[in-house]
Coordinates of C-alpha atoms in Angstrom, one line a residue:
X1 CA 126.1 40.3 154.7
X2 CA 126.1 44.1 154.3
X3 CA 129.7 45.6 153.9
X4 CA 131.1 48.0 156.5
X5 CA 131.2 51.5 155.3
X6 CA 134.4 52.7 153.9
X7 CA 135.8 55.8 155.2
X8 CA 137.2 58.1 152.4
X9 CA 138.4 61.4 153.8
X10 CA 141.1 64.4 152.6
X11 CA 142.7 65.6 155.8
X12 CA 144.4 68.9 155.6
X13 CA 147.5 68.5 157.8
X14 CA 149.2 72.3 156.5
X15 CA 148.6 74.6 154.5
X16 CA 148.7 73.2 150.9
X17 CA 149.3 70.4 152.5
X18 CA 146.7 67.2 152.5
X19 CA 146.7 63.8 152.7
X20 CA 144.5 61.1 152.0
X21 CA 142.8 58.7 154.6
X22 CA 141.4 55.3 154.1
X23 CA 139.4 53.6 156.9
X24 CA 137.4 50.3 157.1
X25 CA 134.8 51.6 159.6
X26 CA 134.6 54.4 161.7
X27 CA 136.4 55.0 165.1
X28 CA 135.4 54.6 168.1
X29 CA 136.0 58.1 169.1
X30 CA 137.1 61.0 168.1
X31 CA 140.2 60.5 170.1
X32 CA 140.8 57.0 168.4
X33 CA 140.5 59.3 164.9
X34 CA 143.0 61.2 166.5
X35 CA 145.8 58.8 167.3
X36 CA 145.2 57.2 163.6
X37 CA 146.0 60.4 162.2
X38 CA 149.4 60.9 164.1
X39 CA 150.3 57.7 163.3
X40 CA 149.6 58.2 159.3
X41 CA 151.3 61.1 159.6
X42 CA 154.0 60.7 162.2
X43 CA 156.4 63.1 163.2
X44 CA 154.2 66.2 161.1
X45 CA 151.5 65.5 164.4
X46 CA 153.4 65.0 166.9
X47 CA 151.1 67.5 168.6
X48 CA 147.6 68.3 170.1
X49 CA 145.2 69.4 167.5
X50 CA 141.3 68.8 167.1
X51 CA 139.5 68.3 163.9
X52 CA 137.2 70.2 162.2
X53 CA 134.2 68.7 159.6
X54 CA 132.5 70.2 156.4
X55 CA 129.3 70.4 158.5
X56 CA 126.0 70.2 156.0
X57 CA 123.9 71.2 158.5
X58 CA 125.7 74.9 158.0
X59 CA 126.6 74.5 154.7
X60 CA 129.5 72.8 154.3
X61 CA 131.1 75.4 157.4
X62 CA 134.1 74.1 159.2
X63 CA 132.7 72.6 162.6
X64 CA 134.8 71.0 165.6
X65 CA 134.5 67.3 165.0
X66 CA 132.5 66.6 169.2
X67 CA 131.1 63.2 167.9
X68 CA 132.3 60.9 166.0
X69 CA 128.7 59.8 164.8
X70 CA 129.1 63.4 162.5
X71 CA 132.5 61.7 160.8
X72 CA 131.0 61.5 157.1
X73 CA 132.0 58.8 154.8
X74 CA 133.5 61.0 152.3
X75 CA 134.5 64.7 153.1
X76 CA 137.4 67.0 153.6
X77 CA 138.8 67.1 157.4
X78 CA 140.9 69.6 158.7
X79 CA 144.1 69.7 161.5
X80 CA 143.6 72.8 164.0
X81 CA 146.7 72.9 166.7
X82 CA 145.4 73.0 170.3
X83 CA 146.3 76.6 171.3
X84 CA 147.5 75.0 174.1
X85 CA 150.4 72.8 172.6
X86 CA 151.5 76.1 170.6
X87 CA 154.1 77.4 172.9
X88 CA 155.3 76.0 176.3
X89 CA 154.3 78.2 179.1
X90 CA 156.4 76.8 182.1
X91 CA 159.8 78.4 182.2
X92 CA 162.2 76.7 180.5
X93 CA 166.2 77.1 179.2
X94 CA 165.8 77.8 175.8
X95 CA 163.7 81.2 174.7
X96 CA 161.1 80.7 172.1
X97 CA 162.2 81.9 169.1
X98 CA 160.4 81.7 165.8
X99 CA 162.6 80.3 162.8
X100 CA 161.6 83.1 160.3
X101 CA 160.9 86.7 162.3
X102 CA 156.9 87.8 161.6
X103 CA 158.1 90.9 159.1
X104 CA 160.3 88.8 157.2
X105 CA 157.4 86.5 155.9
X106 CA 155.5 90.0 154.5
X107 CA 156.5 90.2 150.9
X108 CA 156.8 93.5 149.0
X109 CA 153.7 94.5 146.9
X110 CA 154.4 95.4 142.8
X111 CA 154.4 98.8 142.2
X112 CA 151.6 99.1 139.2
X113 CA 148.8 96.2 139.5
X114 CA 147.4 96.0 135.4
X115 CA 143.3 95.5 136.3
X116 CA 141.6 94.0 133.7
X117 CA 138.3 95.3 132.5
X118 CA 135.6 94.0 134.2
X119 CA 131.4 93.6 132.9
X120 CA 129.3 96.2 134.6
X121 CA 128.0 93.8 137.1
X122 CA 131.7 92.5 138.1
X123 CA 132.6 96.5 138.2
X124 CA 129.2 96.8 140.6
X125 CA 130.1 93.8 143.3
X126 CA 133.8 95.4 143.4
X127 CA 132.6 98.7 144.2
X128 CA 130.4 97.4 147.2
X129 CA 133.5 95.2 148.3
X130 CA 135.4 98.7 148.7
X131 CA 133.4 100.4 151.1
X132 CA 135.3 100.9 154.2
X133 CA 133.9 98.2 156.2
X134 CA 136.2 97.3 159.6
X135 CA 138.4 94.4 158.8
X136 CA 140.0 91.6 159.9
X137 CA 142.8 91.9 162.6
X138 CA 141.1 95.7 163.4
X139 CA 139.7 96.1 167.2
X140 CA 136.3 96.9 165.5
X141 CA 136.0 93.9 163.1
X142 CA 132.6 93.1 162.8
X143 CA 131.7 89.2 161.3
X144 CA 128.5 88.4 159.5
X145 CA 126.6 86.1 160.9
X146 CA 126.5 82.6 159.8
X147 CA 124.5 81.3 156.8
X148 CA 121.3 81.0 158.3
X149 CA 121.9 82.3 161.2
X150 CA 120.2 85.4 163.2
X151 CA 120.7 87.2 166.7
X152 CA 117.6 85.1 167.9
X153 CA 119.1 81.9 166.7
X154 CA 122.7 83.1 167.8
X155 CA 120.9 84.3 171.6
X156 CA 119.7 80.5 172.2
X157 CA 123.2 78.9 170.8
X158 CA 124.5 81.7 173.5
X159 CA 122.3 80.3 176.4
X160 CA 123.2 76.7 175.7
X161 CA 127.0 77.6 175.8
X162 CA 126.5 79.0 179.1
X163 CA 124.9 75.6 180.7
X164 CA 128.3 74.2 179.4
X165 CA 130.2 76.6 180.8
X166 CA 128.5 75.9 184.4
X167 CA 129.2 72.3 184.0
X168 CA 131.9 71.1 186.5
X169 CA 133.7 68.7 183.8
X170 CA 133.6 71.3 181.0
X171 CA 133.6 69.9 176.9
X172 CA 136.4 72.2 176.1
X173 CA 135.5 71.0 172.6
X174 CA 132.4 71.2 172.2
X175 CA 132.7 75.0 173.9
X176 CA 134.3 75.8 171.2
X177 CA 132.6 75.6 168.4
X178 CA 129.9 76.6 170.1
X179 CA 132.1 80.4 171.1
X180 CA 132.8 79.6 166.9
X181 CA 129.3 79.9 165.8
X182 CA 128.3 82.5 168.3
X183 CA 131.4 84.9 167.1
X184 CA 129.5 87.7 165.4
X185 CA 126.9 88.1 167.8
X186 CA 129.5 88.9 170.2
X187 CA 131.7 91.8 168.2
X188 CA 128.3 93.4 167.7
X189 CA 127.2 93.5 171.3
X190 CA 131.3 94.8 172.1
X191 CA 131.2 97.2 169.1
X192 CA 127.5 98.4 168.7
X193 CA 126.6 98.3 172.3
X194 CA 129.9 99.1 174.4
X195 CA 128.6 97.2 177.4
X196 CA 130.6 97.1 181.0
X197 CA 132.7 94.4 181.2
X198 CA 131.6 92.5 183.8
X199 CA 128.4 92.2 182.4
X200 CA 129.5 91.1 179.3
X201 CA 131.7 88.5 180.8
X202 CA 128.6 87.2 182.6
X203 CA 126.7 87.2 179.3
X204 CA 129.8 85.0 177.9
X205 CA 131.7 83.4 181.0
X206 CA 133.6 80.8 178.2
X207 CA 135.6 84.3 178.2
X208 CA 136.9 83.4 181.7
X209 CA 138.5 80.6 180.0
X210 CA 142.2 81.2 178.8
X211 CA 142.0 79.3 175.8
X212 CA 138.7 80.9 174.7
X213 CA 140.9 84.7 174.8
X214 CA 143.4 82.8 173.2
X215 CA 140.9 81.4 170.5
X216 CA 138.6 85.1 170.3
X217 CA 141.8 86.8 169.9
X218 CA 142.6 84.5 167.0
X219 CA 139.0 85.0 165.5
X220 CA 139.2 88.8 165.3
X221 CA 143.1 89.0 164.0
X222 CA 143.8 85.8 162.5
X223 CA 147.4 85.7 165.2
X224 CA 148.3 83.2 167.6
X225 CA 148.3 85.4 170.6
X226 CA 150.9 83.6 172.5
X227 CA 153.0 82.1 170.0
X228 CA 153.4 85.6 168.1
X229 CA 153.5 87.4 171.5
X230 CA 156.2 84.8 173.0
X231 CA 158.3 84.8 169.6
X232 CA 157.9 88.6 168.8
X233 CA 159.3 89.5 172.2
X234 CA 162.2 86.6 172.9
X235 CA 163.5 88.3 168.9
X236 CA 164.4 91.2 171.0
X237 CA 165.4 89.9 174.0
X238 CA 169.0 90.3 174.4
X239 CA 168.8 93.5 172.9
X240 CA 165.9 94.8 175.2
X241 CA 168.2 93.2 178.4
X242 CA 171.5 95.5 177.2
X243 CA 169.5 98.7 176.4
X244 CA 167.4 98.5 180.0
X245 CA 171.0 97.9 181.5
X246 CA 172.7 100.5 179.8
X247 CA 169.7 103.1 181.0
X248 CA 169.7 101.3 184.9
X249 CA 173.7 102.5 185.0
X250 CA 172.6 106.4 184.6
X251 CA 171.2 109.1 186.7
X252 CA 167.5 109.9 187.6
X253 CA 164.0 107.8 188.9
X254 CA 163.7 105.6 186.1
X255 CA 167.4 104.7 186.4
X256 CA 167.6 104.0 190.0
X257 CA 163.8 101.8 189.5
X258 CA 165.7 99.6 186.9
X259 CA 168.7 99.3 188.7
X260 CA 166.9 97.7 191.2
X261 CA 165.1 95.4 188.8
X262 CA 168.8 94.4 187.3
X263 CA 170.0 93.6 190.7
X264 CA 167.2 91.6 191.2
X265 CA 167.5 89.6 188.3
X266 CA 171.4 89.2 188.7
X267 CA 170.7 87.6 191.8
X268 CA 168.5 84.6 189.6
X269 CA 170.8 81.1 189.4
X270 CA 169.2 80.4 186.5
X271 CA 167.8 83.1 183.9
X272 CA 164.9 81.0 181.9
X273 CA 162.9 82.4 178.8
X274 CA 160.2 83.3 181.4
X275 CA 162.7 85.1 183.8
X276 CA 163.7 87.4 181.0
X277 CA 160.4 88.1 179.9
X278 CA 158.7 89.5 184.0
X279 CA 162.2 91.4 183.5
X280 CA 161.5 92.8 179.8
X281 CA 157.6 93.6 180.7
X282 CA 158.7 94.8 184.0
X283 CA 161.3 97.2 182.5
X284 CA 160.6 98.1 179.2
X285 CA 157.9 100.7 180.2
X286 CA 160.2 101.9 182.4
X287 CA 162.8 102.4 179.6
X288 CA 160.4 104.7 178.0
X289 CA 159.8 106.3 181.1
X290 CA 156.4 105.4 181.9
X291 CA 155.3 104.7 185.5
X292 CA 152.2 103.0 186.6
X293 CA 152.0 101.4 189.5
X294 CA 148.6 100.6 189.9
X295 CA 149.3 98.6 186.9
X296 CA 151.5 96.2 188.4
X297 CA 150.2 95.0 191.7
X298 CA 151.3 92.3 193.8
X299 CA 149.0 90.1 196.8
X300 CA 151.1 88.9 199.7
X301 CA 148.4 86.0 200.2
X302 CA 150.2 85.2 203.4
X303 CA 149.1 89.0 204.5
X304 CA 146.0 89.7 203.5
X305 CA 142.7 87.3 202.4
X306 CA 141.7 89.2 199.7
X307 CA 143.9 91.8 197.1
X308 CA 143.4 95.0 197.3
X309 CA 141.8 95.3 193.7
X310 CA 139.5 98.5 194.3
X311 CA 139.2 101.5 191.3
X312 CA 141.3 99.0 189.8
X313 CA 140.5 99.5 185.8
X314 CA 142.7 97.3 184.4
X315 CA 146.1 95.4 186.1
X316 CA 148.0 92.5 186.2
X317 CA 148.2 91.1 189.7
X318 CA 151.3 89.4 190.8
X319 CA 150.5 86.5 193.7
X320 CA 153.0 85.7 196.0
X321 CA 153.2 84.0 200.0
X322 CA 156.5 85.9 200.9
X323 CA 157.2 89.0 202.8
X324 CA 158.9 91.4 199.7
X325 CA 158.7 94.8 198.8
X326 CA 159.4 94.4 195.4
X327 CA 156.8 94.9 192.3
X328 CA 158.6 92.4 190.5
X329 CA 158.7 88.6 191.3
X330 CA 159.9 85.9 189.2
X331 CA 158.7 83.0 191.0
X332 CA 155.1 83.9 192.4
X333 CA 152.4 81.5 193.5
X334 CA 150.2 82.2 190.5
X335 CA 149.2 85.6 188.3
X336 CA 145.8 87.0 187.7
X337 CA 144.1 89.5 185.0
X338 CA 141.7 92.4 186.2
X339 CA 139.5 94.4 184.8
X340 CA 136.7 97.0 186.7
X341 CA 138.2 95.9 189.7
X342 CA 137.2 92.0 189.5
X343 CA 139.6 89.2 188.9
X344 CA 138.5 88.1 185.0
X345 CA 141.4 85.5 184.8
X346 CA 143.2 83.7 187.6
X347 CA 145.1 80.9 188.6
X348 CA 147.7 81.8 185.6
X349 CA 151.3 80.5 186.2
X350 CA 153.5 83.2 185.6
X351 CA 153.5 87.1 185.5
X352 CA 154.2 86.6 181.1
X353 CA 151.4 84.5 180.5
X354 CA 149.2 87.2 182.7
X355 CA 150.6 89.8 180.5
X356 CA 149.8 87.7 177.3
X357 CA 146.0 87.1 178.6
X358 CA 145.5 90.9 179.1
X359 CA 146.4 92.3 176.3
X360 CA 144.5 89.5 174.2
X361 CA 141.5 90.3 176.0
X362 CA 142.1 94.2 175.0
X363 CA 141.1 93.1 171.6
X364 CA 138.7 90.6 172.6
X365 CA 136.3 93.2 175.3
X366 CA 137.5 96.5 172.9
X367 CA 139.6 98.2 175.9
X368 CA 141.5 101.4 175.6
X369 CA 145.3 100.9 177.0
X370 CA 145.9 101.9 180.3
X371 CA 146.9 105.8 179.9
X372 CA 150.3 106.2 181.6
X373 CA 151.3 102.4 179.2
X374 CA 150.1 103.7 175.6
X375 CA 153.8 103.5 174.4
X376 CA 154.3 100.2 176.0
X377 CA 151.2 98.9 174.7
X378 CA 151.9 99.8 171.3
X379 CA 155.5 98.9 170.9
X380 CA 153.7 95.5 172.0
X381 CA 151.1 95.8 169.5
X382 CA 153.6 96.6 166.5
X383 CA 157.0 95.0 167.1
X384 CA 156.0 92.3 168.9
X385 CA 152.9 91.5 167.7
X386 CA 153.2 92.8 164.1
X387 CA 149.3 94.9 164.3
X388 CA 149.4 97.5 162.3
X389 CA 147.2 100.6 162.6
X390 CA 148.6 102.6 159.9
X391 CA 149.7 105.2 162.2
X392 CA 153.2 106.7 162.9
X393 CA 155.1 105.4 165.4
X394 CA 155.5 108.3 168.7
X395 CA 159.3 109.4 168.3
X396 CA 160.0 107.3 171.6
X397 CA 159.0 104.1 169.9
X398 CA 161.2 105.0 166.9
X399 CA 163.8 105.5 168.6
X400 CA 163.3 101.7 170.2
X401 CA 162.7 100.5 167.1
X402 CA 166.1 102.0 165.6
X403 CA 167.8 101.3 168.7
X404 CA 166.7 97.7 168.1
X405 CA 168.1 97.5 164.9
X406 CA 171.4 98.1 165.8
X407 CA 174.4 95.6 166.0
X408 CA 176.9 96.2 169.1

């Protein structure tokens, strides 16, 4: 009687963190795998993740486990948290709030490295690894492609992709690994070819898909875009809230504009995370005294059938179904993203989680920030995000950044 195969797999649950996992024969899904894994390792998954595989049809690559048939008998697995489960986008009472702030896990450098001498060969190989290549986490990082892997090869994976994408019960799975392998080809048609966006996004319409901006964004700067945005920003919260009050009780256009907002938001009977946020995002650029209305735009669906979205570059579009004047809305129907004047992402709960999705797909489609928001944009990018360019911050932003600082 032949003996049922014995499942012997290393399952990295952290970093430096892996445990070992015994199994009699294999599940019947990759869900079933799933469960067996939070249960081994109950309450450190208590979460959504997927699993990835060393695949040796790539080499040994990490590859979304799809099927369970591809479950080897002996192999390395790895945890990846759904980018879903990572923050909780419905408004809630308590503000996201990461338990160690993003610059306090950078550690200081030594001064003086000693650099051993190296063989002429070594020497060689380190010399080609300084050229100034664009890296990681930069808008212009350009992947290799995968081990065996060309644009021809890459352009059929791409057409398949798109037949998934089309599909009306979509393997969200599956669609990404498939974005995965396909990830170079992509940041050389954005940064070789600069193509319109639309067309682009019809090339790749898994780029429609929240998750997938969430996921490219991750690719290119190794960040959880809303975990790092969400935690980044809630940090300087209450901060943010008594500056923008302390500039709405003085003189001039900006002043009277965030008055307004403040009133607005006194008026809430409950102020959740998300309220704060529409306020911050709402204010903050008028705190550093830059206007753009086209920017913010709002759609009285109970007035008109279709926005008013036309010589629109880029905006976040605020929809609503009551009669209000106001640019700022804390409890609208739904938010959308566009870009060229065509709705990219829609259907997006709240006016925070719009704001998230655009500036992800900044870095994802290579666009410029809208002009009249460059110092909103970048505080964004380097206090709340933690990107770093290398260049010096505008003397408005430093004096944010000090102001921040600061304990009343």
């Amino acid at each position: 009687m032949a003996v049922p195969p014995k499942f012997m797999l290393r399952v990295i649950i952290a970093p430096e963190v892996a445990v070992k996992l015994t199994l009699t024969e294999r599940p019947h899904s990759v869900e079933d795998l799933i469960k067996t894994l939070q249960e081994k390792c109950r309450p450190r998954l208590d979460y959504e993740f997927s699993i990835h595989y060393e695949d040796p049809d790539f080499d040994g690559q990490l590859c979304c486990l799809v099927d369970i048939e591809d479950l080897p008998e002996k192999g390395t697995l790895q945890v990846v948290r759904s980018e879903a489960d990572n923050v909780s986008f419905e408004s809630s009472d308590t503000e996201i709030l990461p338990s160690t702030p993003f610059s306090n896990r950078l550690k200081t450098w030594p001064d003086t490295f000693n650099v051993p001498n190296f063989s002429y060969g070594v020497e060689h190989l380190l010399q080609e690894g300084n050229a100034a290549y664009e890296q990681r986490a930069e808008i212009n990082y350009l992947p290799n492609f995968p081990k065996g892997e060309d644009a021809t090869t890459l352009e059929n994976v791409r057409l398949q992709l798109m037949q998934e994408v089309e599909r009306s019960e979509k393997n969200l799975l599956l669609i990404d690994k498939l974005m995965q392998m396909t990830f170079a080809l992509r940041r050389l048609e954005i940064v070789k070819e600069n193509p319109m966006i639309g067309d682009f996004l019809n090339r790749w319409p898994a780029l429609r898909i929240d998750s997938q901006i969430c996921a490219e964004f991750h690719r290119i700067t190794n960040i959880n875009l809303r975990n790092q945005f969400y935690s980044g920003l809630d940090i300087h919260t209450p901060r943010l809230l008594n500056l923008i009050r302390q500039k709405a009780a003085r003189t001039g256009k900006f002043s009277e504009t965030l008055r307004a907002m403040m009133n607005l938001y006194d008026q809430q009977h409950e102020l959740h995370a998300d309220t704060k946020r529409t306020l911050i995002l709402h204010g903050l650029p008028l705190y550093l005294r830059e206007e753009e209305p086209q920017f913010f735009r709002v759609w009285n669906i109970e007035e008109s059938p279709e926005p008013e979205i036309s010589n629109t570059a880029v905006c976040v579009l605020t929809i609503i179904n009551e009669n209000s004047s106001s640019p700022m809305h804390f409890s609208p129907v739904s938010a959308a993203v566009i870009v060229e004047d065509q709705i990219v992402l829609g259907e997006i709960n709240t006016f925070a989680d719009a704001f998230v999705l655009l500036f992800g797909l900044v870095y994802v489609v290579h666009l410029d920030y809208p002009k009249k928001l460059v110092h909103t944009f970048t505080f964004i990018q380097k206090e709340v995000m933690g990107l770093e360019d290398g260049k010096p911050l505008k003397p408005c932003l430093n004096r944010l950044k000090n102001d921040l600082l600061l304990i009343e």
